[in-house]
Structures are given as structure tokens and as C-alpha cells.
Amino acid sequence: MSYETILYQVADGVASITLNRPSKLNAFNDQMISETIDAFKGAGRDAAVRCVLITGMGRAFSSGQDLGDFQGRGENVSIGEHLRHGYHRLVRQMVALEKPIIGAINGISAGAGCGVALATDIRIAADTASFMLAFSRIGLIPDSGTNWFLPRLVGYARAYEMALTAERVSAARALEWGMVNYVVPSEQLPEITAAWARRLADGPTLAFGLTKRAMNRGWDMTLDESLEYEAHLQEVAGRSQDNREGIAAFVEKREPKFNGN
Ligand code: LHQ
């Protein structure tokens, strides 16, 4: 696949997506939104991909919507339609992708960029990274899934505070608040996230995918519904090659070799 606003490569079971408009701090224009959606779709379809890693080129992860680009469309443009056709499809694609997504948060993630960062499954941030619900600075409400993800991760009070102040939340605070899994020295971020991606790409991909589905759907379920859904999905996982391999490896006292199926 050949893209102009992102880099996409697959190696050793890992698809790496790099948002690549560094002079705009990787702000999303329409092309970058649709290329990123396409990359996630491709990663979903490609059986050789068992983990996806997304990061930003340069000093930012993403500064959100390209405001210059959006302003150029005039006053009568529908933001709702822009969201529905763009960021909603992207965020849904990420949540629906039944493979783990690692967010290598290399710098600031603002606005819709914060939404994309929060739609990843495992977030590892550089110590120089930060998170910002920039929306209120331009008189908007949070969008791109941030109203859904953030209160669930950090609680209502912190999420609403971030929306009201639009101030940067440092990586250290994001860790304390549960927005990220780990914070690492900036220069070690590529190496540490690549090691994570390799490890997850060697895992039981089917089970990882079903787990993601169970946990995401579980948000909106009662305990009884969730228990029943687990039983249903476990039937599927229990018939997988990786389940047989995992049990055999345990009995034979060796490391399992999962093929993802
Ligand atoms: C940018 C941007 C950017 C264009 C930096 N656009 N150029 C959905 C639907 C429809 C409409 C609206 O929005 C949405 C969802 C959203 O995402 S709303 C939120 C949009 N994002 C923002 O409001 C953040 C805007 N950016 C900033 O506040 C700052 O750039 C941050 C705090 C991210 C970084 O600040 P600095 O480190 O001081 O960098 P900088 O401001 O100097 O930016 C560097 C360059 O990047 C600069 O260009 P220049 O030509 O002067 O070097 C900026 O203009 C450009 N840039 N963000 N979103």
C-alpha cells in the first residue's frame, strides 16, 4: 500500500503506522484520516499482521484536526458530517480491529489526536509526551471518542477538568491517572514499543482479539450478560489451534508457539 500522509509497513507480524505530517505536528487532514482508516482496515485483513503499532513522526503524536485545512472550507461546513465520515470511522475501525493496537505516544496528542491515542489498546508514552483536550480553546466540545474513552479511563472529574481547561496533561500525570500503561524515556520509546509489539505478535491472536471484543462490549453489559458473552466467546477460543498448543506446551513444560489461529 502506498500512502502520502502516513507510513505503513509490515514486518515480523507487526504493522507499523506512522502519522507523517510532522510540519503540522501530524494534524489530520482528510487524506490522512482516510489513509489511516485504510491502513487499519488492511491490517485487519492481513493474516500476517498480529499486532499494530501507531506513532507519530517528529515531536508530536498528533495535534488533531488540521485547523487551517478545516477553516479553508468556509462557514457552512457541517462538523457533524466531517466527524461521521472521518474520525468516527477511524475510531470504530480501531476498536473493531480484533488485534492489539499499541499506541507509541511520542509527543503531544491533542484534540482528535487524543481520541486516536485513546482508541489504542496499550499506550506507552514518551516522558516528553502529553495529552490535551484542545477543543474548548476553539469553542468546541470534545469529540472523536474522547467523551467515551476518557471518563472510563480517568473518571468524570478529571476528564471534565481536561475538557474545561484544555491544558496539557503530562505523561507522568497520565500514568498516575491511568491514561497510559507505561512512561519511558523518549529515546527508548521506539525500542520498547517494538519489543512490546513483537511480543504481542507472537501471542494467541484469536484470543487477544476476542478478549478485546469481550472487554469493549462488556462496558455496556450487566454482569449476567457479560458472563454469558464470555462463555460464548470462550467456546470459540476453546476450539482454536492456539488453545490446543497452549495446553500441550504447558503439559510438555515448554514455551508455546502460537500461530494466531
Ligand atoms: C497545526 C495544528 C493543527 C494545523 C499545530 N492544525 N496546524 C473535528 C472536526 C472539525 C473541526 C475541528 O476539530 C475537530 C477535532 C479536533 O481535533 S479539534 C482540536 C484541534 N487541535 C487543536 O486545537 C490543537 C492546535 N495546536 C496547538 O494548540 C498547538 O500546536 C500544540 C499545543 C498542539 C503544540 O504547540 P507547540 O508545541 O507550541 O507547536 P506550534 O503551535 O508552534 O505548532 C507547530 C506547527 O504545527 C505550527 O505551524 P508553523 O507553520 O507555525 O510552524 C502550527 O500551526 C502547526 N499546527 N497544530 N491542529
mmCIF file of C-alpha atoms and ligand atoms in Angstrom:
data_model
loop_
_atom_site.group_PDB
_atom_site.id
_atom_site.type_symbol
_atom_site.label_atom_id
_atom_site.label_comp_id
_atom_site.label_asym_id
_atom_site.label_seq_id
_atom_site.Cartn_x
_atom_site.Cartn_y
_atom_site.Cartn_z
ATOM 1 C CA MET A 1 0.000 0.000 0.000
ATOM 2 C CA SER A 2 1.320 3.393 -0.868
ATOM 3 C CA TYR A 3 0.313 6.393 1.197
ATOM 4 C CA GLU A 4 1.339 10.049 1.242
ATOM 5 C CA THR A 5 0.448 11.212 4.739
ATOM 6 C CA ILE A 6 1.317 8.107 6.726
ATOM 7 C CA LEU A 7 3.983 5.425 6.599
ATOM 8 C CA TYR A 8 2.830 1.827 6.689
ATOM 9 C CA GLN A 9 4.983 -1.229 6.919
ATOM 10 C CA VAL A 10 4.570 -4.823 7.964
ATOM 11 C CA ALA A 11 7.423 -6.828 9.427
ATOM 12 C CA ASP A 12 7.539 -9.853 11.728
ATOM 13 C CA GLY A 13 3.788 -9.885 12.328
ATOM 14 C CA VAL A 14 3.658 -6.178 13.236
ATOM 15 C CA ALA A 15 2.034 -3.462 11.130
ATOM 16 C CA SER A 16 3.526 -0.056 11.927
ATOM 17 C CA ILE A 17 1.573 3.082 11.117
ATOM 18 C CA THR A 18 3.404 6.398 11.405
ATOM 19 C CA LEU A 19 1.374 9.604 11.141
ATOM 20 C CA ASN A 20 3.605 11.615 8.872
ATOM 21 C CA ARG A 21 2.817 15.327 8.635
ATOM 22 C CA PRO A 22 5.465 16.495 11.121
ATOM 23 C CA SER A 23 5.491 20.138 9.993
ATOM 24 C CA LYS A 24 1.831 20.325 11.201
ATOM 25 C CA LEU A 25 2.508 18.150 14.244
ATOM 26 C CA ASN A 26 0.721 15.342 12.378
ATOM 27 C CA ALA A 27 -2.580 17.193 12.210
ATOM 28 C CA PHE A 28 -5.253 15.206 10.397
ATOM 29 C CA ASN A 29 -6.386 16.418 7.007
ATOM 30 C CA ASP A 30 -8.965 14.365 5.066
ATOM 31 C CA GLN A 31 -6.290 12.405 3.273
ATOM 32 C CA MET A 32 -4.550 11.406 6.497
ATOM 33 C CA ILE A 33 -7.865 10.361 8.067
ATOM 34 C CA SER A 34 -8.761 8.160 5.109
ATOM 35 C CA GLU A 35 -5.263 6.725 4.753
ATOM 36 C CA THR A 36 -5.182 5.848 8.449
ATOM 37 C CA ILE A 37 -8.600 4.164 8.203
ATOM 38 C CA ASP A 38 -7.378 2.252 5.164
ATOM 39 C CA ALA A 39 -4.206 1.164 6.966
ATOM 40 C CA PHE A 40 -6.175 -0.197 9.925
ATOM 41 C CA LYS A 41 -8.541 -1.986 7.525
ATOM 42 C CA GLY A 42 -5.579 -3.502 5.708
ATOM 43 C CA ALA A 43 -4.003 -4.594 8.978
ATOM 44 C CA GLY A 44 -7.287 -6.267 9.911
ATOM 45 C CA ARG A 45 -7.498 -8.158 6.632
ATOM 46 C CA ASP A 46 -3.836 -9.214 6.526
ATOM 47 C CA ALA A 47 -3.427 -12.528 8.347
ATOM 48 C CA ALA A 48 0.311 -11.861 8.574
ATOM 49 C CA VAL A 49 -0.441 -8.906 10.876
ATOM 50 C CA ARG A 50 -0.946 -9.906 14.501
ATOM 51 C CA CYS A 51 -0.320 -6.580 16.201
ATOM 52 C CA VAL A 52 -0.490 -2.936 15.094
ATOM 53 C CA LEU A 53 1.679 -0.100 16.346
ATOM 54 C CA ILE A 54 0.795 3.537 15.721
ATOM 55 C CA THR A 55 3.056 6.505 16.380
ATOM 56 C CA GLY A 56 3.804 9.988 15.056
ATOM 57 C CA MET A 57 6.733 11.306 13.056
ATOM 58 C CA GLY A 58 8.738 14.076 14.704
ATOM 59 C CA ARG A 59 7.936 15.711 18.030
ATOM 60 C CA ALA A 60 4.158 15.103 18.173
ATOM 61 C CA PHE A 61 1.815 12.148 18.084
ATOM 62 C CA SER A 62 -0.948 14.256 16.531
ATOM 63 C CA SER A 63 -2.287 17.770 17.055
ATOM 64 C CA GLY A 64 -5.786 16.710 15.960
ATOM 65 C CA GLN A 65 -7.813 18.199 13.167
ATOM 66 C CA ASP A 66 -5.800 20.323 10.708
ATOM 67 C CA LEU A 67 -7.441 23.618 11.582
ATOM 68 C CA GLY A 68 -6.045 25.537 8.602
ATOM 69 C CA ASP A 69 -7.426 22.912 6.275
ATOM 70 C CA PHE A 70 -10.814 22.958 8.001
ATOM 71 C CA GLN A 71 -11.054 26.743 8.080
ATOM 72 C CA GLY A 72 -10.462 26.787 4.325
ATOM 73 C CA ARG A 73 -13.803 25.068 3.769
ATOM 74 C CA GLY A 74 -15.866 28.103 4.650
ATOM 75 C CA GLU A 75 -18.549 28.690 7.222
ATOM 76 C CA ASN A 76 -21.314 26.365 6.092
ATOM 77 C CA VAL A 77 -19.413 23.167 6.514
ATOM 78 C CA SER A 78 -21.013 20.542 8.770
ATOM 79 C CA ILE A 79 -18.654 19.457 11.542
ATOM 80 C CA GLY A 80 -21.060 16.617 12.410
ATOM 81 C CA GLU A 81 -20.779 15.196 8.901
ATOM 82 C CA HIS A 82 -16.998 15.655 8.934
ATOM 83 C CA LEU A 83 -16.846 13.657 12.163
ATOM 84 C CA ARG A 84 -19.212 10.939 10.921
ATOM 85 C CA HIS A 85 -17.335 10.429 7.677
ATOM 86 C CA GLY A 86 -13.889 10.688 9.190
ATOM 87 C CA TYR A 87 -12.971 10.261 12.833
ATOM 88 C CA HIS A 88 -15.961 8.066 13.683
ATOM 89 C CA ARG A 89 -14.964 5.563 11.040
ATOM 90 C CA LEU A 90 -11.360 5.677 12.217
ATOM 91 C CA VAL A 91 -12.135 5.194 15.915
ATOM 92 C CA ARG A 92 -14.658 2.427 15.161
ATOM 93 C CA GLN A 93 -12.153 0.697 12.908
ATOM 94 C CA MET A 94 -9.585 0.724 15.699
ATOM 95 C CA VAL A 95 -11.958 -0.596 18.348
ATOM 96 C CA ALA A 96 -13.345 -3.237 15.967
ATOM 97 C CA LEU A 97 -9.870 -4.444 14.941
ATOM 98 C CA GLU A 98 -9.500 -7.774 16.700
ATOM 99 C CA LYS A 99 -5.760 -7.460 17.094
ATOM 100 C CA PRO A 100 -3.955 -5.478 19.789
ATOM 101 C CA ILE A 101 -3.020 -1.896 18.912
ATOM 102 C CA ILE A 102 -0.047 -0.327 20.656
ATOM 103 C CA GLY A 103 -0.001 3.450 20.838
ATOM 104 C CA ALA A 104 3.591 4.657 20.930
ATOM 105 C CA ILE A 105 2.749 8.154 22.124
ATOM 106 C CA ASN A 106 5.875 10.038 21.141
ATOM 107 C CA GLY A 107 4.725 13.599 21.853
ATOM 108 C CA ILE A 108 1.631 15.714 22.268
ATOM 109 C CA SER A 109 -1.732 14.233 21.336
ATOM 110 C CA ALA A 110 -4.341 16.962 21.108
ATOM 111 C CA GLY A 111 -7.979 17.105 20.080
ATOM 112 C CA ALA A 112 -8.883 14.311 17.687
ATOM 113 C CA GLY A 113 -5.258 13.169 18.019
ATOM 114 C CA CYS A 114 -6.013 12.469 21.668
ATOM 115 C CA GLY A 115 -9.060 10.469 20.549
ATOM 116 C CA VAL A 116 -6.892 8.338 18.291
ATOM 117 C CA ALA A 117 -4.318 7.841 21.065
ATOM 118 C CA LEU A 118 -7.065 6.755 23.473
ATOM 119 C CA ALA A 119 -8.507 4.332 20.910
ATOM 120 C CA THR A 120 -5.298 2.293 21.055
ATOM 121 C CA ASP A 121 -5.251 -0.680 23.429
ATOM 122 C CA ILE A 122 -1.850 -0.414 25.105
ATOM 123 C CA ARG A 123 -0.487 3.108 25.408
ATOM 124 C CA ILE A 124 3.200 3.598 26.029
ATOM 125 C CA ALA A 125 4.172 7.243 26.275
ATOM 126 C CA ALA A 126 7.492 9.004 25.977
ATOM 127 C CA ASP A 127 8.303 11.020 29.087
ATOM 128 C CA THR A 128 8.025 14.120 26.878
ATOM 129 C CA ALA A 129 4.505 13.251 25.657
ATOM 130 C CA SER A 130 1.343 14.986 26.754
ATOM 131 C CA PHE A 131 -2.416 14.806 26.268
ATOM 132 C CA MET A 132 -4.694 17.743 25.643
ATOM 133 C CA LEU A 133 -8.411 18.113 25.053
ATOM 134 C CA ALA A 134 -7.752 21.226 22.994
ATOM 135 C CA PHE A 135 -11.359 21.566 21.868
ATOM 136 C CA SER A 136 -12.619 24.260 24.251
ATOM 137 C CA ARG A 137 -9.850 26.596 23.084
ATOM 138 C CA ILE A 138 -11.679 26.769 19.793
ATOM 139 C CA GLY A 139 -15.146 26.715 21.325
ATOM 140 C CA LEU A 140 -15.894 23.064 20.620
ATOM 141 C CA ILE A 141 -16.782 20.080 22.726
ATOM 142 C CA PRO A 142 -14.524 17.022 22.883
ATOM 143 C CA ASP A 143 -15.108 14.590 20.014
ATOM 144 C CA SER A 144 -13.553 11.606 18.225
ATOM 145 C CA GLY A 145 -14.470 9.263 21.062
ATOM 146 C CA THR A 146 -12.807 11.277 23.825
ATOM 147 C CA ASN A 147 -16.100 11.682 25.733
ATOM 148 C CA TRP A 148 -16.444 7.913 25.734
ATOM 149 C CA PHE A 149 -12.864 6.827 26.416
ATOM 150 C CA LEU A 150 -11.605 9.429 28.836
ATOM 151 C CA PRO A 151 -14.174 9.291 31.681
ATOM 152 C CA ARG A 152 -13.892 5.500 31.582
ATOM 153 C CA LEU A 153 -10.122 5.716 31.933
ATOM 154 C CA VAL A 154 -9.655 8.571 34.374
ATOM 155 C CA GLY A 155 -13.118 9.228 35.842
ATOM 156 C CA TYR A 156 -15.558 12.042 35.122
ATOM 157 C CA ALA A 157 -13.951 14.752 37.267
ATOM 158 C CA ARG A 158 -10.530 14.509 35.635
ATOM 159 C CA ALA A 159 -11.962 14.095 32.148
ATOM 160 C CA TYR A 160 -14.245 17.095 32.521
ATOM 161 C CA GLU A 161 -11.395 19.126 34.011
ATOM 162 C CA MET A 162 -9.265 18.313 30.957
ATOM 163 C CA ALA A 163 -12.110 19.438 28.714
ATOM 164 C CA LEU A 164 -12.676 22.675 30.645
ATOM 165 C CA THR A 165 -9.058 23.781 30.953
ATOM 166 C CA ALA A 166 -7.705 22.358 27.656
ATOM 167 C CA GLU A 167 -4.353 22.211 29.415
ATOM 168 C CA ARG A 168 -1.657 19.699 28.653
ATOM 169 C CA VAL A 169 -1.601 16.645 30.906
ATOM 170 C CA SER A 170 1.961 15.401 31.197
ATOM 171 C CA ALA A 171 2.922 11.782 30.569
ATOM 172 C CA ALA A 172 3.700 11.372 34.273
ATOM 173 C CA ARG A 173 0.231 12.574 35.255
ATOM 174 C CA ALA A 174 -1.363 10.498 32.503
ATOM 175 C CA LEU A 175 0.292 7.448 34.050
ATOM 176 C CA GLU A 176 -0.915 8.378 37.519
ATOM 177 C CA TRP A 177 -4.441 8.848 36.125
ATOM 178 C CA GLY A 178 -4.473 5.562 34.189
ATOM 179 C CA MET A 179 -4.477 7.042 30.682
ATOM 180 C CA VAL A 180 -1.291 5.207 29.722
ATOM 181 C CA ASN A 181 0.202 1.841 30.637
ATOM 182 C CA TYR A 182 3.826 2.972 30.829
ATOM 183 C CA VAL A 183 6.004 6.044 30.506
ATOM 184 C CA VAL A 184 9.504 5.523 29.156
ATOM 185 C CA PRO A 185 12.482 7.748 28.323
ATOM 186 C CA SER A 186 11.773 9.398 24.986
ATOM 187 C CA GLU A 187 14.852 7.979 23.249
ATOM 188 C CA GLN A 188 13.887 4.436 24.259
ATOM 189 C CA LEU A 189 10.270 4.635 23.059
ATOM 190 C CA PRO A 190 10.842 3.063 19.592
ATOM 191 C CA GLU A 191 12.833 0.151 21.003
ATOM 192 C CA ILE A 192 10.497 -0.541 23.931
ATOM 193 C CA THR A 193 7.305 -0.324 21.860
ATOM 194 C CA ALA A 194 8.811 -2.506 19.109
ATOM 195 C CA ALA A 195 9.637 -5.157 21.722
ATOM 196 C CA TRP A 196 6.057 -4.983 23.028
ATOM 197 C CA ALA A 197 4.682 -5.303 19.508
ATOM 198 C CA ARG A 198 6.859 -8.315 18.725
ATOM 199 C CA ARG A 199 5.796 -9.988 21.947
ATOM 200 C CA LEU A 200 2.093 -9.435 21.239
ATOM 201 C CA ALA A 201 2.519 -10.547 17.602
ATOM 202 C CA ASP A 202 3.739 -13.915 18.904
ATOM 203 C CA GLY A 203 0.666 -14.296 21.108
ATOM 204 C CA PRO A 204 -2.646 -16.124 20.637
ATOM 205 C CA THR A 205 -4.086 -13.522 18.242
ATOM 206 C CA LEU A 206 -7.569 -15.020 18.093
ATOM 207 C CA ALA A 207 -7.844 -14.993 21.894
ATOM 208 C CA PHE A 208 -6.380 -11.476 22.060
ATOM 209 C CA GLY A 209 -9.000 -10.313 19.557
ATOM 210 C CA LEU A 210 -11.893 -11.989 21.335
ATOM 211 C CA THR A 211 -10.695 -10.527 24.648
ATOM 212 C CA LYS A 212 -10.754 -7.054 23.110
ATOM 213 C CA ARG A 213 -14.299 -7.692 21.901
ATOM 214 C CA ALA A 214 -15.420 -9.017 25.306
ATOM 215 C CA MET A 215 -13.951 -6.086 27.220
ATOM 216 C CA ASN A 216 -15.226 -3.420 24.843
ATOM 217 C CA ARG A 217 -18.744 -4.839 24.674
ATOM 218 C CA GLY A 218 -18.601 -5.507 28.410
ATOM 219 C CA TRP A 219 -18.710 -1.762 29.165
ATOM 220 C CA ASP A 220 -22.368 -1.715 28.250
ATOM 221 C CA MET A 221 -23.429 -5.061 29.726
ATOM 222 C CA THR A 222 -24.787 -6.281 33.014
ATOM 223 C CA LEU A 223 -22.714 -8.889 34.864
ATOM 224 C CA ASP A 224 -25.052 -11.649 33.703
ATOM 225 C CA GLU A 225 -24.833 -10.537 30.082
ATOM 226 C CA SER A 226 -21.065 -10.312 30.294
ATOM 227 C CA LEU A 227 -20.744 -13.783 31.844
ATOM 228 C CA GLU A 228 -22.884 -15.238 29.068
ATOM 229 C CA TYR A 229 -20.892 -13.391 26.403
ATOM 230 C CA GLU A 230 -17.640 -14.710 27.900
ATOM 231 C CA ALA A 231 -18.970 -18.257 27.729
ATOM 232 C CA HIS A 232 -19.949 -17.753 24.085
ATOM 233 C CA LEU A 233 -16.543 -16.351 23.103
ATOM 234 C CA GLN A 234 -14.689 -18.937 25.176
ATOM 235 C CA GLU A 235 -16.363 -21.653 23.096
ATOM 236 C CA VAL A 236 -14.655 -20.094 20.093
ATOM 237 C CA ALA A 237 -11.273 -19.657 21.810
ATOM 238 C CA GLY A 238 -11.537 -23.166 23.211
ATOM 239 C CA ARG A 239 -11.671 -24.614 19.698
ATOM 240 C CA SER A 240 -8.593 -22.731 18.494
ATOM 241 C CA GLN A 241 -5.262 -24.224 17.493
ATOM 242 C CA ASP A 242 -3.598 -21.876 19.962
ATOM 243 C CA ASN A 243 -5.652 -23.276 22.825
ATOM 244 C CA ARG A 244 -4.501 -26.802 21.959
ATOM 245 C CA GLU A 245 -0.908 -25.596 21.580
ATOM 246 C CA GLY A 246 -1.001 -23.678 24.864
ATOM 247 C CA ILE A 247 -2.196 -26.682 26.840
ATOM 248 C CA ALA A 248 0.257 -29.022 25.100
ATOM 249 C CA ALA A 249 3.125 -26.637 25.830
ATOM 250 C CA PHE A 250 2.135 -26.438 29.492
ATOM 251 C CA VAL A 251 1.963 -30.219 29.861
ATOM 252 C CA GLU A 252 5.259 -30.677 27.994
ATOM 253 C CA LYS A 253 6.904 -27.924 30.067
ATOM 254 C CA ARG A 254 7.952 -25.820 27.068
ATOM 255 C CA GLU A 255 7.153 -22.380 25.675
ATOM 256 C CA PRO A 256 4.050 -22.329 23.428
ATOM 257 C CA LYS A 257 4.401 -21.490 19.731
ATOM 258 C CA PHE A 258 1.144 -19.708 18.863
ATOM 259 C CA ASN A 259 0.173 -19.263 15.228
ATOM 260 C CA GLY A 260 -2.674 -16.870 15.941
ATOM 261 C CA ASN A 261 -5.450 -19.262 14.905
HETATM 262 C C1 LHQ B 1 -1.186 22.829 13.242
HETATM 263 C C2 LHQ B 1 -2.029 22.193 14.174
HETATM 264 C C3 LHQ B 1 -3.334 21.869 13.790
HETATM 265 C C4 LHQ B 1 -2.880 22.823 11.716
HETATM 266 C C5 LHQ B 1 -0.128 22.514 15.102
HETATM 267 N N1 LHQ B 1 -3.728 22.220 12.558
HETATM 268 N N2 LHQ B 1 -1.628 23.137 12.012
HETATM 269 C C6 LHQ B 1 -13.051 17.929 14.403
HETATM 270 C C7 LHQ B 1 -13.927 18.401 13.414
HETATM 271 C C8 LHQ B 1 -13.847 19.683 12.868
HETATM 272 C C9 LHQ B 1 -13.258 20.738 13.268
HETATM 273 C C10 LHQ B 1 -12.468 20.874 14.341
HETATM 274 O O1 LHQ B 1 -11.942 19.856 15.061
HETATM 275 C C11 LHQ B 1 -12.194 18.575 15.161
HETATM 276 C C12 LHQ B 1 -11.452 17.822 16.132
HETATM 277 C C13 LHQ B 1 -10.220 18.476 16.706
HETATM 278 O O2 LHQ B 1 -9.178 17.887 16.642
HETATM 279 S S1 LHQ B 1 -10.358 19.986 17.450
HETATM 280 C C14 LHQ B 1 -8.736 20.290 18.081
HETATM 281 C C15 LHQ B 1 -7.776 20.682 17.008
HETATM 282 N N3 LHQ B 1 -6.440 20.862 17.551
HETATM 283 C C16 LHQ B 1 -6.073 21.918 18.246
HETATM 284 O O3 LHQ B 1 -6.833 22.807 18.543
HETATM 285 C C17 LHQ B 1 -4.610 21.985 18.612
HETATM 286 C C18 LHQ B 1 -3.927 23.083 17.829
HETATM 287 N N4 LHQ B 1 -2.499 23.104 18.108
HETATM 288 C C19 LHQ B 1 -1.986 23.607 19.229
HETATM 289 O O4 LHQ B 1 -2.684 24.075 20.110
HETATM 290 C C20 LHQ B 1 -0.504 23.588 19.353
HETATM 291 O O5 LHQ B 1 0.052 23.481 18.068
HETATM 292 C C21 LHQ B 1 0.012 22.434 20.224
HETATM 293 C C22 LHQ B 1 -0.391 22.683 21.692
HETATM 294 C C23 LHQ B 1 -0.533 21.085 19.753
HETATM 295 C C24 LHQ B 1 1.550 22.366 20.125
HETATM 296 O O6 LHQ B 1 2.077 23.646 20.413
HETATM 297 P P1 LHQ B 1 3.602 23.978 20.044
HETATM 298 O O7 LHQ B 1 4.465 22.861 20.536
HETATM 299 O O8 LHQ B 1 3.869 25.341 20.559
HETATM 300 O O9 LHQ B 1 3.679 23.928 18.444
HETATM 301 P P2 LHQ B 1 3.139 25.027 17.410
HETATM 302 O O10 LHQ B 1 1.827 25.540 17.847
HETATM 303 O O11 LHQ B 1 4.228 26.015 17.144
HETATM 304 O O12 LHQ B 1 2.889 24.105 16.104
HETATM 305 C C25 LHQ B 1 3.948 23.790 15.187
HETATM 306 C C26 LHQ B 1 3.383 23.902 13.798
HETATM 307 O O13 LHQ B 1 2.308 22.963 13.647
HETATM 308 C C27 LHQ B 1 2.768 25.279 13.554
HETATM 309 O O14 LHQ B 1 2.966 25.604 12.207
HETATM 310 P P3 LHQ B 1 4.085 26.705 11.784
HETATM 311 O O15 LHQ B 1 3.940 26.802 10.297
HETATM 312 O O16 LHQ B 1 3.754 27.940 12.520
HETATM 313 O O17 LHQ B 1 5.391 26.101 12.221
HETATM 314 C C28 LHQ B 1 1.311 25.051 13.799
HETATM 315 O O18 LHQ B 1 0.493 25.970 13.113
HETATM 316 C C29 LHQ B 1 1.140 23.648 13.235
HETATM 317 N N5 LHQ B 1 -0.021 23.007 13.861
HETATM 318 N N6 LHQ B 1 -1.328 22.013 15.319
HETATM 319 N N7 LHQ B 1 -4.174 21.250 14.621
#
